């Protein structure tokens, strides 16, 4: 690594000789905050891939502030260092800044890049035109930049990209993993599975998927598109080491996922807010399985020229089924839990067929941790322990898909971004 | 129209009373130059839709200068006014400037918007990262802006959007018009036709299509996506009025289409440059049919909530078939025409199945003008008449799909854009 490169990244350690290059894994994400999954992925990658270092490439932070209290990133990194003896260094960067991204890729020649660095919330993208445009430009340009940086400087690197099951929408046929064999008028072909995404955010992921497929075709890049379901759970072995490492518990209507919101509502005696009929069915998975899926993708890389798609979830539930599970868990703890049905702020089918295939990660060795009573109990425990921090007014939807512009209470600025070295 | 609005658009005529609103058609495009198709569309729209005016909403100009001589836009507009007695006023705007676009839509409440205002060249988008990013951001943001402007200010307006047959790629099954009925594991659904676009430009059109489908679904907008084939021909009734109105004749490797390039090559005694095996098959149509297709879409608007797709071409040819036609036309004129096969700079199938449906515009009344000897003769005539302006060095491809960055001779700046009032 050149001294100019060091200065750019603000590193202080001595470079190793060029003849013995370090193997560096790069993990992209918003890291707002750095949480259990990031730490677990990084540790596992260090171990399983024989890496010398893992770098965190941090995207622009989520523009909406977290609604639950959490330790500042610096404090969390310090706690991590004290507990593990491993250091994490921070420096500034952004995947939409091509010079920064390309110089990182060029200097370290990673074997794999895990790209999580995108605006991640559907309701956020539906606030108004500016948020829709920001989401699509940020996500599409970030991924285009990464594809070009790999082509120019590291064409054999394996790109592991976070997509979403929401790219498929809810077709009336079985959802396959990325591609479908179609017989039509006596002829056959295997083609990209038709996409019917349900927000400008989900659309941005569809755009990314098409761009990735094309880049793999023309440049022989290798990529895995992880079409992830709804993640639940907050803790892994690492985060249980210290309270400062506990993941953020988003329960609000923009960044919170449905299971978290229901647990928070049950904890404070608020009715569970089911949107519409509640028949909306999606794939779900435990945060610890998320980490294993990324690991499995990395240790079994795609072939050169291949853009493969894994549907990354372990179980399907409808929203109403999730509500019933939370109600039962709350009742066990002596809580009185009601279920309300409110008007669906989204434009989506409230009752539909849903059967999505998800065998490719199982074939690679994934051992699913299914949603269990004990996991629900632990989520309820967290919600109850921190219930004084819960802001009830964040439960109800403030973003209506049918409106071109929505007023929200708190919309911060998209701030600068960070790179952390584990 | 408020005086502030008039000042913004630089208009000098007196506003009509608000109680008798004008019916204004808005035609988007690069208008670089304003050509036969634009004039014909505008005249036809004035007549058939009973419009009071047609406005031209001009996108950022093509960043590559035209390679053939042509009259400046101002001179062409003056010629048009002298010949027809109709005036065209010019003013500045850009569809990626939301305030400009929204105020235009809001003030005039058009019945239909014809959106051509996008970067239009596949090779241009493949020059390097900056050109790829510009193409996708420019096209996606422009269309997003238009969708939001219609939702906010004119939700009943019919959006007629220029897509491309290149969105489909070359699947091994029949290509349907936008959607396909799929039977899979005993269930059925009608889903968006799978897309396999072949450049970052074609990808931008796929992104647009997905965004449009979603906007129609959630906001009940009405849209027609015209998946256009390769256009040939340069003259219509209007442009034959005066030489100053003749369309630009692009034959270069970035903005020229294949038939034009072959005619130019035949005219100067250069071998016709077929890429690879020449089995690349595409849909083609006459420029006069392009105009009729847009007209048919406008007079038979889509339903509220409908995003329909028309495959807009009339005949299929392979590149080699086009070369043979030009060779025969040249021989008739006494020219010695050779056909060369050069390495394909694109990543594409050079021999493939291709059968694309195109019945919906025929059902609406399109009477195709098929590629004929007389049309080829007239194209050859133009190429021969202006052959002293032909720059032979522009024939050979300078953009290689397999490279991340290509050096080209002349790349200008993307300049400001214009709006013209017909």
mmCIF file of C-alpha atoms in Angstrom, chain A residues 29 38 51 64 85 118 129 133 138 158 163 174 180 196 229 235 337 349 385 408:
data_model
loop_
_atom_site.group_PDB
_atom_site.id
_atom_site.type_symbol
_atom_site.label_atom_id
_atom_site.label_comp_id
_atom_site.label_asym_id
_atom_site.label_seq_id
_atom_site.Cartn_x
_atom_site.Cartn_y
_atom_site.Cartn_z
ATOM 1 C CA UNK A 29 -23.072 -1.308 5.044
ATOM 2 C CA UNK A 38 -21.479 -6.985 11.157
ATOM 3 C CA UNK A 51 -8.125 -12.998 5.973
ATOM 4 C CA UNK A 64 -33.604 9.177 9.998
ATOM 5 C CA UNK A 85 -8.281 -7.439 21.626
ATOM 6 C CA UNK A 118 -27.588 1.123 0.300
ATOM 7 C CA UNK A 129 -39.950 12.652 -4.766
ATOM 8 C CA UNK A 133 -34.764 9.966 -6.284
ATOM 9 C CA UNK A 138 -27.686 6.403 -4.242
ATOM 10 C CA UNK A 158 -16.602 -12.170 -5.685
ATOM 11 C CA UNK A 163 -30.934 -7.711 -2.550
ATOM 12 C CA UNK A 174 -44.065 -20.072 -7.213
ATOM 13 C CA UNK A 180 -37.248 -19.254 -14.113
ATOM 14 C CA UNK A 196 -42.932 -6.598 -9.450
ATOM 15 C CA UNK A 229 -36.389 -11.727 3.583
ATOM 16 C CA UNK A 235 -28.374 -10.488 19.397
ATOM 17 C CA UNK A 337 -52.229 -7.878 23.838
ATOM 18 C CA UNK A 349 -52.225 -7.422 -2.009
ATOM 19 C CA UNK A 385 -36.444 -3.898 29.481
ATOM 20 C CA UNK A 408 -43.003 13.304 8.582
#
